[in-house]
Amino acid sequence: MTDVLDATADATPDTDELRVREAAETLLADHPPREVSPEAFLGAQFDAGLAWVHFDEGHGGLGVKPKLQKVVHEVLRGTGAPSSAARNPIGHGMGAPTVYTHGSEDQRQRYLRPLFTGEEIWCQMFSEPGAGSDVASLSTRAVRDGDEWIVNGQKVWTTVAHLSRWGMLVARTDSEQPKHKGMTYFVVDMHGPGVEVRPLYQITGEAEFNEVYFTDARVPDAERLGEVGEGWRVAITTLMNERVSIGGGIPARGSGMIELAVTAWEEAGRPGGAVKDRLVQVWIRAEVLRLTNWRASQTRSLGTPGPEGSIGKSAMAELNKAITELAVDLKGPEGMLLPDGYPMSRPKTAMDVSNAPKAFLRCRANSIEGGTTEIMKNILGERVLGLPGDVRVDKELPWSQVPR
């Protein structure tokens, strides 16, 4: 009986939930999504505190529990409301939490609203040709020059850098400290002198990824996030949110990537036998992942996620491969061709999975971007299961003494 009473109590909307729901309904009434521009709607959503509900009031939030963001999604779903996460995926999922957690009040006021509306796109610049899975070994340098820092180096696999106004940069500022302690985190003007963006074309025929070169680029110290030398601590906030952003989505049942496979099965005449069994198996996996992510969102008490983001991200990467392989198989010879060919273009959005062949190709990156599946398993082994860590012979060495 106690369990039943507890479940009933949990099911009763609390004051904060009612407040969020009422604010979302008022937003829709005052700003019908199909009658106003996406920027106007998202601006109103931010001003109403419905951008990230757990942020403070005045910064796109209402100061309530993060799990109540799902109430906003429930109210807006199916109304034609624009998605900030779709318009600015890196900024919304990674930039905003980092600026909110580590930025000054001036930085919060300056960046959060145009980031949410999509008027200013963001990118993330961590990986380098010699620092992928081991990001802390990065070599891009930032040298202090009065109230500015002079940056030189190269970043790689930078999603939507060609569209971005601002970039999140981690650079080495003290090579005599161990690799995790000698880095500093900056917000960089992607249109500034000394910043060059070059395309990296993928197997989809598009270049949503880029290389970024810094040649004596100057970054004001006022655009630093966190203290000098604390770049790794700030970067962890970005990385933890990145994994949730990539793999922590909670779509409606049967929607999202699994919908591609179901649609392909229906178009193929709903074949039975082994084919239907494959479909059922991936559908079950998709539903288990959806519910796992929902549970994680419910139990997350703070705005910055923990290692549970690695569970969703790792599971999503392998599941998406299985789903898209099935969808392509169901299409037969047609599955070998992209509907629009290989355009060799620089797209206006990231992670386009609008058709099965493109999704099949694009999902190859899921097990690499945002931390490889192998790295996710290390995190889960060490931080969740308590297993001994990998041997790290360079952890305490000054960066300048680490062999390369």
CSV table of C-alpha atoms in Angstrom, one decimal:
chain,number,residue,atom,x,y,z
A,1,MET,CA,0.0,0.0,0.0
A,2,THR,CA,2.8,2.4,0.8
A,3,ASP,CA,4.3,1.8,-2.6
A,4,VAL,CA,1.0,2.6,-4.2
A,5,LEU,CA,0.6,5.8,-2.2
A,6,ASP,CA,4.1,6.9,-3.0
A,7,ALA,CA,3.5,6.3,-6.7
A,8,THR,CA,0.3,8.3,-6.5
A,9,ALA,CA,2.0,11.1,-4.8
A,10,ASP,CA,4.8,11.2,-7.4
A,11,ALA,CA,2.1,11.3,-10.2
A,12,THR,CA,0.5,14.4,-8.7
A,13,PRO,CA,1.8,17.5,-10.5
A,14,ASP,CA,3.7,19.8,-8.0
A,15,THR,CA,3.6,23.6,-7.9
A,16,ASP,CA,6.7,23.9,-10.1
A,17,GLU,CA,5.3,21.5,-12.7
A,18,LEU,CA,2.1,23.4,-12.9
A,19,ARG,CA,4.0,26.7,-13.2
A,20,VAL,CA,6.1,25.4,-16.1
A,21,ARG,CA,3.1,24.0,-17.9
A,22,GLU,CA,1.1,27.2,-17.5
A,23,ALA,CA,4.1,29.2,-18.8
A,24,ALA,CA,4.5,26.9,-21.8
A,25,GLU,CA,0.7,27.2,-22.7
A,26,THR,CA,0.9,30.9,-22.3
A,27,LEU,CA,3.9,31.0,-24.7
A,28,LEU,CA,1.9,29.1,-27.3
A,29,ALA,CA,-1.1,31.4,-26.9
A,30,ASP,CA,0.8,34.6,-27.2
A,31,HIS,CA,3.3,33.5,-29.9
A,32,PRO,CA,1.6,30.9,-32.2
A,33,PRO,CA,4.6,29.1,-33.8
A,34,ARG,CA,3.1,29.2,-37.3
A,35,GLU,CA,2.5,32.9,-37.1
A,36,VAL,CA,5.8,34.3,-35.8
A,37,SER,CA,9.4,33.8,-36.9
A,38,PRO,CA,11.5,31.0,-35.3
A,39,GLU,CA,13.8,33.7,-33.7
A,40,ALA,CA,10.8,35.5,-32.3
A,41,PHE,CA,9.3,32.4,-30.8
A,42,LEU,CA,12.5,31.1,-29.3
A,43,GLY,CA,13.3,34.6,-27.9
A,44,ALA,CA,9.9,34.6,-26.2
A,45,GLN,CA,10.5,31.1,-24.9
A,46,PHE,CA,13.9,32.2,-23.5
A,47,ASP,CA,12.3,35.2,-21.8
A,48,ALA,CA,9.6,33.0,-20.3
A,49,GLY,CA,12.2,30.9,-18.6
A,50,LEU,CA,11.5,27.8,-20.8
A,51,ALA,CA,14.8,27.5,-22.5
A,52,TRP,CA,16.6,25.6,-19.8
A,53,VAL,CA,14.1,25.5,-16.9
A,54,HIS,CA,16.8,24.7,-14.3
A,55,PHE,CA,18.8,27.9,-15.1
A,56,ASP,CA,18.1,31.0,-13.0
A,57,GLU,CA,15.4,33.5,-13.9
A,58,GLY,CA,16.7,36.0,-16.3
A,59,HIS,CA,19.0,33.4,-17.9
A,60,GLY,CA,16.4,31.4,-19.8
A,61,GLY,CA,15.2,29.5,-16.8
A,62,LEU,CA,12.9,29.4,-13.8
A,63,GLY,CA,15.2,27.9,-11.2
A,64,VAL,CA,13.3,24.6,-11.1
A,65,LYS,CA,14.4,20.9,-11.4
A,66,PRO,CA,16.0,20.0,-14.8
A,67,LYS,CA,13.5,17.1,-15.2
A,68,LEU,CA,10.7,19.6,-15.7
A,69,GLN,CA,12.1,20.5,-19.1
A,70,LYS,CA,10.1,17.5,-20.4
A,71,VAL,CA,6.9,19.4,-19.5
A,72,VAL,CA,7.9,22.1,-22.0
A,73,HIS,CA,8.6,19.5,-24.7
A,74,GLU,CA,5.2,17.9,-24.0
A,75,VAL,CA,3.4,21.1,-24.4
A,76,LEU,CA,5.3,22.2,-27.5
A,77,ARG,CA,5.3,18.9,-29.3
A,78,GLY,CA,3.2,18.9,-32.5
A,79,THR,CA,2.6,22.6,-32.5
A,80,GLY,CA,5.2,23.5,-35.1
A,81,ALA,CA,7.4,25.2,-32.5
A,82,PRO,CA,11.0,25.6,-33.6
A,83,SER,CA,13.8,23.7,-31.8
A,84,SER,CA,16.8,25.5,-30.4
A,85,ALA,CA,18.6,22.2,-30.2
A,86,ALA,CA,18.1,21.5,-33.9
A,87,ARG,CA,19.1,25.0,-35.0
A,88,ASN,CA,22.2,25.2,-32.8
A,89,PRO,CA,23.0,21.7,-31.5
A,90,ILE,CA,26.5,22.5,-30.2
A,91,GLY,CA,25.5,25.8,-28.6
A,92,HIS,CA,22.3,24.5,-27.1
A,93,GLY,CA,23.6,21.2,-25.7
A,94,MET,CA,27.1,22.1,-24.7
A,95,GLY,CA,27.8,25.8,-24.9
A,96,ALA,CA,24.9,27.0,-22.8
A,97,PRO,CA,25.6,24.7,-19.8
A,98,THR,CA,29.3,25.7,-19.9
A,99,VAL,CA,28.6,29.4,-20.1
A,100,TYR,CA,26.0,29.2,-17.4
A,101,THR,CA,28.2,27.1,-15.0
A,102,HIS,CA,31.5,28.8,-15.5
A,103,GLY,CA,30.8,32.2,-17.2
A,104,SER,CA,30.6,35.6,-15.6
A,105,GLU,CA,27.3,37.4,-15.3
A,106,ASP,CA,28.3,39.6,-18.3
A,107,GLN,CA,29.0,36.4,-20.4
A,108,ARG,CA,25.7,34.9,-19.4
A,109,GLN,CA,23.8,38.0,-20.4
A,110,ARG,CA,25.7,38.4,-23.7
A,111,TYR,CA,25.6,34.8,-25.0
A,112,LEU,CA,22.7,32.7,-23.7
A,113,ARG,CA,19.8,34.4,-25.5
A,114,PRO,CA,21.2,34.7,-29.0
A,115,LEU,CA,22.6,31.2,-28.6
A,116,PHE,CA,19.1,29.8,-27.8
A,117,THR,CA,17.4,31.7,-30.6
A,118,GLY,CA,19.9,30.4,-33.1
A,119,GLU,CA,21.0,33.9,-34.1
A,120,GLU,CA,24.5,33.0,-33.1
A,121,ILE,CA,25.7,29.5,-33.8
A,122,TRP,CA,28.4,27.9,-31.7
A,123,CYS,CA,31.0,25.2,-32.3
A,124,GLN,CA,33.4,23.2,-30.0
A,125,MET,CA,37.2,23.1,-30.6
A,126,PHE,CA,38.8,20.4,-28.4
A,127,SER,CA,40.1,17.6,-30.8
A,128,GLU,CA,43.4,18.0,-32.6
A,129,PRO,CA,45.3,15.8,-35.1
A,130,GLY,CA,47.4,14.5,-32.2
A,131,ALA,CA,44.8,14.8,-29.5
A,132,GLY,CA,41.5,12.9,-30.1
A,133,SER,CA,40.5,10.4,-27.5
A,134,ASP,CA,43.2,11.9,-25.2
A,135,VAL,CA,42.0,15.5,-25.4
A,136,ALA,CA,44.2,16.6,-22.5
A,137,SER,CA,47.3,16.1,-24.6
A,138,LEU,CA,46.4,19.0,-26.9
A,139,SER,CA,49.1,21.3,-28.1
A,140,THR,CA,47.3,24.4,-29.4
A,141,ARG,CA,48.9,27.2,-27.4
A,142,ALA,CA,47.6,30.4,-25.9
A,143,VAL,CA,50.2,32.9,-24.6
A,144,ARG,CA,49.2,35.9,-22.4
A,145,ASP,CA,49.8,39.3,-23.9
A,146,GLY,CA,48.4,42.0,-21.5
A,147,ASP,CA,44.6,41.7,-21.6
A,148,GLU,CA,44.7,39.3,-24.5
A,149,TRP,CA,45.9,35.8,-25.4
A,150,ILE,CA,47.6,35.0,-28.6
A,151,VAL,CA,46.5,31.6,-30.0
A,152,ASN,CA,48.4,29.3,-32.4
A,153,GLY,CA,47.5,25.8,-33.4
A,154,GLN,CA,45.0,23.5,-35.2
A,155,LYS,CA,41.7,21.9,-34.2
A,156,VAL,CA,39.9,19.2,-36.2
A,157,TRP,CA,36.4,17.6,-36.6
A,158,THR,CA,34.8,20.9,-35.6
A,159,THR,CA,31.1,20.5,-36.4
A,160,VAL,CA,29.4,23.5,-38.1
A,161,ALA,CA,32.5,25.8,-37.6
A,162,HIS,CA,31.7,27.2,-41.0
A,163,LEU,CA,28.4,28.5,-39.7
A,164,SER,CA,29.5,29.6,-36.2
A,165,ARG,CA,29.8,33.0,-34.7
A,166,TRP,CA,31.5,31.7,-31.5
A,167,GLY,CA,33.7,28.7,-30.6
A,168,MET,CA,34.6,27.0,-27.4
A,169,LEU,CA,38.3,26.6,-27.3
A,170,VAL,CA,40.6,24.7,-24.9
A,171,ALA,CA,44.3,25.7,-25.3
A,172,ARG,CA,47.5,25.0,-23.4
A,173,THR,CA,48.7,28.0,-21.4
A,174,ASP,CA,51.4,26.3,-19.2
A,175,SER,CA,53.5,23.5,-20.8
A,176,GLU,CA,55.4,22.9,-17.5
A,177,GLN,CA,52.2,21.7,-15.7
A,178,PRO,CA,50.9,18.1,-16.1
A,179,LYS,CA,48.6,17.9,-19.2
A,180,HIS,CA,45.3,18.2,-17.3
A,181,LYS,CA,46.5,21.2,-15.3
A,182,GLY,CA,48.0,23.5,-17.9
A,183,MET,CA,45.0,24.3,-20.0
A,184,THR,CA,42.6,27.3,-20.2
A,185,TYR,CA,39.1,27.6,-21.7
A,186,PHE,CA,38.1,30.5,-24.0
A,187,VAL,CA,35.2,31.7,-26.1
A,188,VAL,CA,36.6,32.6,-29.5
A,189,ASP,CA,35.2,34.9,-32.2
A,190,MET,CA,35.1,32.6,-35.2
A,191,HIS,CA,35.1,35.6,-37.6
A,192,GLY,CA,38.2,37.2,-35.9
A,193,PRO,CA,41.6,37.7,-37.6
A,194,GLY,CA,43.9,34.7,-37.5
A,195,VAL,CA,41.0,32.2,-37.4
A,196,GLU,CA,40.7,30.0,-40.6
A,197,VAL,CA,38.0,27.4,-41.2
A,198,ARG,CA,38.6,24.6,-43.8
A,199,PRO,CA,36.0,21.9,-44.7
A,200,LEU,CA,36.4,18.2,-44.0
A,201,TYR,CA,34.2,16.2,-46.4
A,202,GLN,CA,32.5,13.1,-45.1
A,203,ILE,CA,31.2,10.0,-46.8
A,204,THR,CA,27.8,11.7,-47.1
A,205,GLY,CA,29.3,14.2,-49.6
A,206,GLU,CA,28.9,17.0,-47.1
A,207,ALA,CA,31.3,18.9,-44.9
A,208,GLU,CA,29.6,19.5,-41.6
A,209,PHE,CA,33.0,18.9,-40.0
A,210,ASN,CA,35.9,21.3,-40.4
A,211,GLU,CA,39.5,22.0,-39.5
A,212,VAL,CA,40.2,25.3,-37.7
A,213,TYR,CA,43.6,26.9,-37.9
A,214,PHE,CA,44.8,29.7,-35.5
A,215,THR,CA,47.6,31.9,-36.5
A,216,ASP,CA,48.4,34.6,-34.0
A,217,ALA,CA,44.6,34.9,-33.2
A,218,ARG,CA,43.9,37.3,-30.3
A,219,VAL,CA,41.4,36.4,-27.7
A,220,PRO,CA,40.5,38.9,-25.0
A,221,ASP,CA,41.0,37.7,-21.4
A,222,ALA,CA,37.4,38.8,-20.8
A,223,GLU,CA,36.4,35.8,-23.0
A,224,ARG,CA,38.0,33.3,-20.7
A,225,LEU,CA,35.7,30.8,-19.0
A,226,GLY,CA,37.0,29.7,-15.6
A,227,GLU,CA,40.4,30.4,-14.1
A,228,VAL,CA,43.7,30.2,-15.9
A,229,GLY,CA,44.8,26.6,-15.8
A,230,GLU,CA,41.3,25.3,-15.0
A,231,GLY,CA,40.5,24.5,-18.6
A,232,TRP,CA,40.1,20.8,-18.0
A,233,ARG,CA,37.6,21.3,-15.2
A,234,VAL,CA,35.5,23.6,-17.5
A,235,ALA,CA,35.9,21.1,-20.4
A,236,ILE,CA,34.4,18.3,-18.3
A,237,THR,CA,31.2,20.3,-18.1
A,238,THR,CA,31.1,20.6,-21.9
A,239,LEU,CA,32.0,16.9,-22.4
A,240,MET,CA,29.4,15.5,-20.0
A,241,ASN,CA,26.7,17.6,-21.6
A,242,GLU,CA,27.9,16.7,-25.0
A,243,ARG,CA,27.3,13.0,-24.3
A,244,VAL,CA,23.8,13.7,-23.1
A,245,SER,CA,23.2,16.0,-26.0
A,246,ILE,CA,24.3,13.3,-28.5
A,247,GLY,CA,22.9,10.2,-26.9
A,248,GLY,CA,20.4,11.3,-24.2
A,249,GLY,CA,17.4,12.3,-26.4
A,250,ILE,CA,13.9,11.2,-25.2
A,251,PRO,CA,11.8,11.1,-28.4
A,252,ALA,CA,8.2,9.9,-28.4
A,253,ARG,CA,7.8,6.2,-28.5
A,254,GLY,CA,8.5,4.8,-32.0
A,255,SER,CA,9.9,8.1,-33.3
A,256,GLY,CA,13.4,9.2,-33.9
A,257,MET,CA,15.9,6.9,-35.7
A,258,ILE,CA,13.8,3.8,-35.2
A,259,GLU,CA,11.1,5.5,-37.4
A,260,LEU,CA,13.4,5.2,-40.4
A,261,ALA,CA,13.5,1.4,-40.1
A,262,VAL,CA,9.7,1.1,-39.5
A,263,THR,CA,9.0,3.3,-42.5
A,264,ALA,CA,11.4,1.2,-44.7
A,265,TRP,CA,9.7,-2.0,-43.5
A,266,GLU,CA,6.3,-0.7,-44.4
A,267,GLU,CA,7.5,0.5,-47.8
A,268,ALA,CA,8.9,-3.0,-48.4
A,269,GLY,CA,5.5,-4.5,-47.9
A,270,ARG,CA,5.8,-5.4,-44.2
A,271,PRO,CA,7.9,-8.6,-44.7
A,272,GLY,CA,7.7,-11.2,-41.9
A,273,GLY,CA,10.0,-13.9,-40.7
A,274,ALA,CA,13.6,-13.0,-40.0
A,275,VAL,CA,13.2,-9.5,-41.3
A,276,LYS,CA,10.4,-8.7,-39.0
A,277,ASP,CA,12.4,-10.3,-36.1
A,278,ARG,CA,15.3,-7.9,-36.8
A,279,LEU,CA,12.9,-5.0,-36.8
A,280,VAL,CA,11.3,-6.0,-33.5
A,281,GLN,CA,14.8,-6.5,-31.9
A,282,VAL,CA,16.0,-3.0,-32.8
A,283,TRP,CA,12.6,-1.5,-31.8
A,284,ILE,CA,12.9,-3.1,-28.4
A,285,ARG,CA,16.5,-1.7,-28.0
A,286,ALA,CA,15.3,1.7,-29.1
A,287,GLU,CA,12.5,1.7,-26.5
A,288,VAL,CA,14.9,0.4,-23.7
A,289,LEU,CA,17.3,3.3,-24.5
A,290,ARG,CA,14.5,5.8,-24.6
A,291,LEU,CA,13.3,4.7,-21.2
A,292,THR,CA,16.8,4.6,-19.8
A,293,ASN,CA,17.4,8.2,-20.9
A,294,TRP,CA,14.0,9.2,-19.4
A,295,ARG,CA,15.0,7.6,-16.1
A,296,ALA,CA,18.4,9.4,-16.1
A,297,SER,CA,16.7,12.7,-16.8
A,298,GLN,CA,14.3,12.1,-13.8
A,299,THR,CA,17.1,11.2,-11.4
A,300,ARG,CA,19.5,13.9,-12.4
A,301,SER,CA,19.4,16.4,-9.5
A,302,LEU,CA,21.9,18.9,-10.9
A,303,GLY,CA,22.2,20.7,-14.2
A,304,THR,CA,25.6,19.1,-15.0
A,305,PRO,CA,25.1,15.4,-15.8
A,306,GLY,CA,27.3,12.6,-14.6
A,307,PRO,CA,28.6,9.5,-16.2
A,308,GLU,CA,25.1,8.3,-17.0
A,309,GLY,CA,25.5,10.3,-20.2
A,310,SER,CA,28.2,7.9,-21.3
A,311,ILE,CA,25.6,5.0,-21.1
A,312,GLY,CA,23.1,6.6,-23.4
A,313,LYS,CA,25.8,7.9,-25.8
A,314,SER,CA,27.5,4.5,-26.1
A,315,ALA,CA,24.2,2.6,-26.5
A,316,MET,CA,22.9,5.1,-29.1
A,317,ALA,CA,26.0,4.8,-31.2
A,318,GLU,CA,25.7,1.0,-31.7
A,319,LEU,CA,21.9,1.0,-31.9
A,320,ASN,CA,21.9,3.6,-34.7
A,321,LYS,CA,24.2,1.5,-36.7
A,322,ALA,CA,21.9,-1.5,-36.4
A,323,ILE,CA,18.8,0.5,-37.2
A,324,THR,CA,20.2,2.1,-40.3
A,325,GLU,CA,21.7,-1.2,-41.5
A,326,LEU,CA,18.3,-2.7,-41.4
A,327,ALA,CA,16.7,0.3,-43.1
A,328,VAL,CA,19.2,0.1,-46.0
A,329,ASP,CA,18.8,-3.6,-46.3
A,330,LEU,CA,15.0,-3.2,-46.6
A,331,LYS,CA,15.5,-0.8,-49.5
A,332,GLY,CA,17.4,-3.3,-51.6
A,333,PRO,CA,19.6,-1.8,-54.4
A,334,GLU,CA,18.0,1.6,-53.8
A,335,GLY,CA,19.7,1.7,-50.4
A,336,MET,CA,23.1,2.0,-52.0
A,337,LEU,CA,22.4,5.4,-53.4
A,338,LEU,CA,21.8,8.8,-51.7
A,339,PRO,CA,18.6,10.4,-53.0
A,340,ASP,CA,20.4,13.7,-53.8
A,341,GLY,CA,23.7,12.2,-54.8
A,342,TYR,CA,27.0,13.4,-53.3
A,343,PRO,CA,26.8,17.2,-53.4
A,344,MET,CA,30.2,18.0,-51.9
A,345,SER,CA,28.6,20.9,-50.1
A,346,ARG,CA,28.8,22.7,-46.8
A,347,PRO,CA,25.4,22.1,-45.2
A,348,LYS,CA,23.4,24.5,-43.1
A,349,THR,CA,22.6,21.9,-40.5
A,350,ALA,CA,24.4,19.1,-38.7
A,351,MET,CA,23.7,15.4,-38.4
A,352,ASP,CA,21.1,15.2,-41.2
A,353,VAL,CA,19.5,11.7,-41.1
A,354,SER,CA,16.5,12.6,-43.2
A,355,ASN,CA,16.7,9.4,-45.3
A,356,ALA,CA,18.0,5.9,-44.7
A,357,PRO,CA,21.1,5.8,-46.9
A,358,LYS,CA,22.3,9.2,-45.6
A,359,ALA,CA,21.6,8.1,-42.0
A,360,PHE,CA,23.5,4.8,-42.6
A,361,LEU,CA,26.6,6.8,-43.6
A,362,ARG,CA,26.3,9.6,-41.1
A,363,CYS,CA,25.8,7.2,-38.1
A,364,ARG,CA,29.3,5.7,-38.7
A,365,ALA,CA,30.5,8.8,-36.8
A,366,ASN,CA,28.3,8.2,-33.7
A,367,SER,CA,30.8,5.8,-32.2
A,368,ILE,CA,33.6,8.4,-32.6
A,369,GLU,CA,32.2,11.9,-32.0
A,370,GLY,CA,31.7,13.1,-28.5
A,371,GLY,CA,34.1,10.5,-27.2
A,372,THR,CA,34.7,7.1,-28.7
A,373,THR,CA,32.8,4.0,-27.6
A,374,GLU,CA,36.0,2.7,-26.1
A,375,ILE,CA,36.4,5.9,-24.0
A,376,MET,CA,32.8,5.7,-22.9
A,377,LYS,CA,33.4,2.1,-21.7
A,378,ASN,CA,36.5,3.3,-19.7
A,379,ILE,CA,34.4,6.0,-18.0
A,380,LEU,CA,31.7,3.6,-17.1
A,381,GLY,CA,34.2,1.0,-15.9
A,382,GLU,CA,36.1,3.4,-13.7
A,383,ARG,CA,33.4,5.9,-12.5
A,384,VAL,CA,30.4,3.6,-12.3
A,385,LEU,CA,31.7,0.1,-11.7
A,386,GLY,CA,34.7,1.2,-9.7
A,387,LEU,CA,37.2,-0.9,-11.8
A,388,PRO,CA,40.9,0.0,-11.7
A,389,GLY,CA,41.9,2.7,-14.2
A,390,ASP,CA,44.1,2.3,-17.2
A,391,VAL,CA,47.8,2.7,-16.7
A,392,ARG,CA,48.6,6.4,-17.2
A,393,VAL,CA,52.3,6.9,-17.2
A,394,ASP,CA,52.2,10.6,-18.2
A,395,LYS,CA,49.5,11.8,-15.8
A,396,GLU,CA,51.9,13.6,-13.4
A,397,LEU,CA,54.6,14.5,-16.0
A,398,PRO,CA,54.9,18.1,-17.1
A,399,TRP,CA,53.3,18.3,-20.6
A,400,SER,CA,56.6,19.5,-22.1
A,401,GLN,CA,58.3,16.2,-21.0
A,402,VAL,CA,55.6,13.8,-22.5
A,403,PRO,CA,57.0,12.0,-25.5
A,404,ARG,CA,55.2,12.7,-28.8
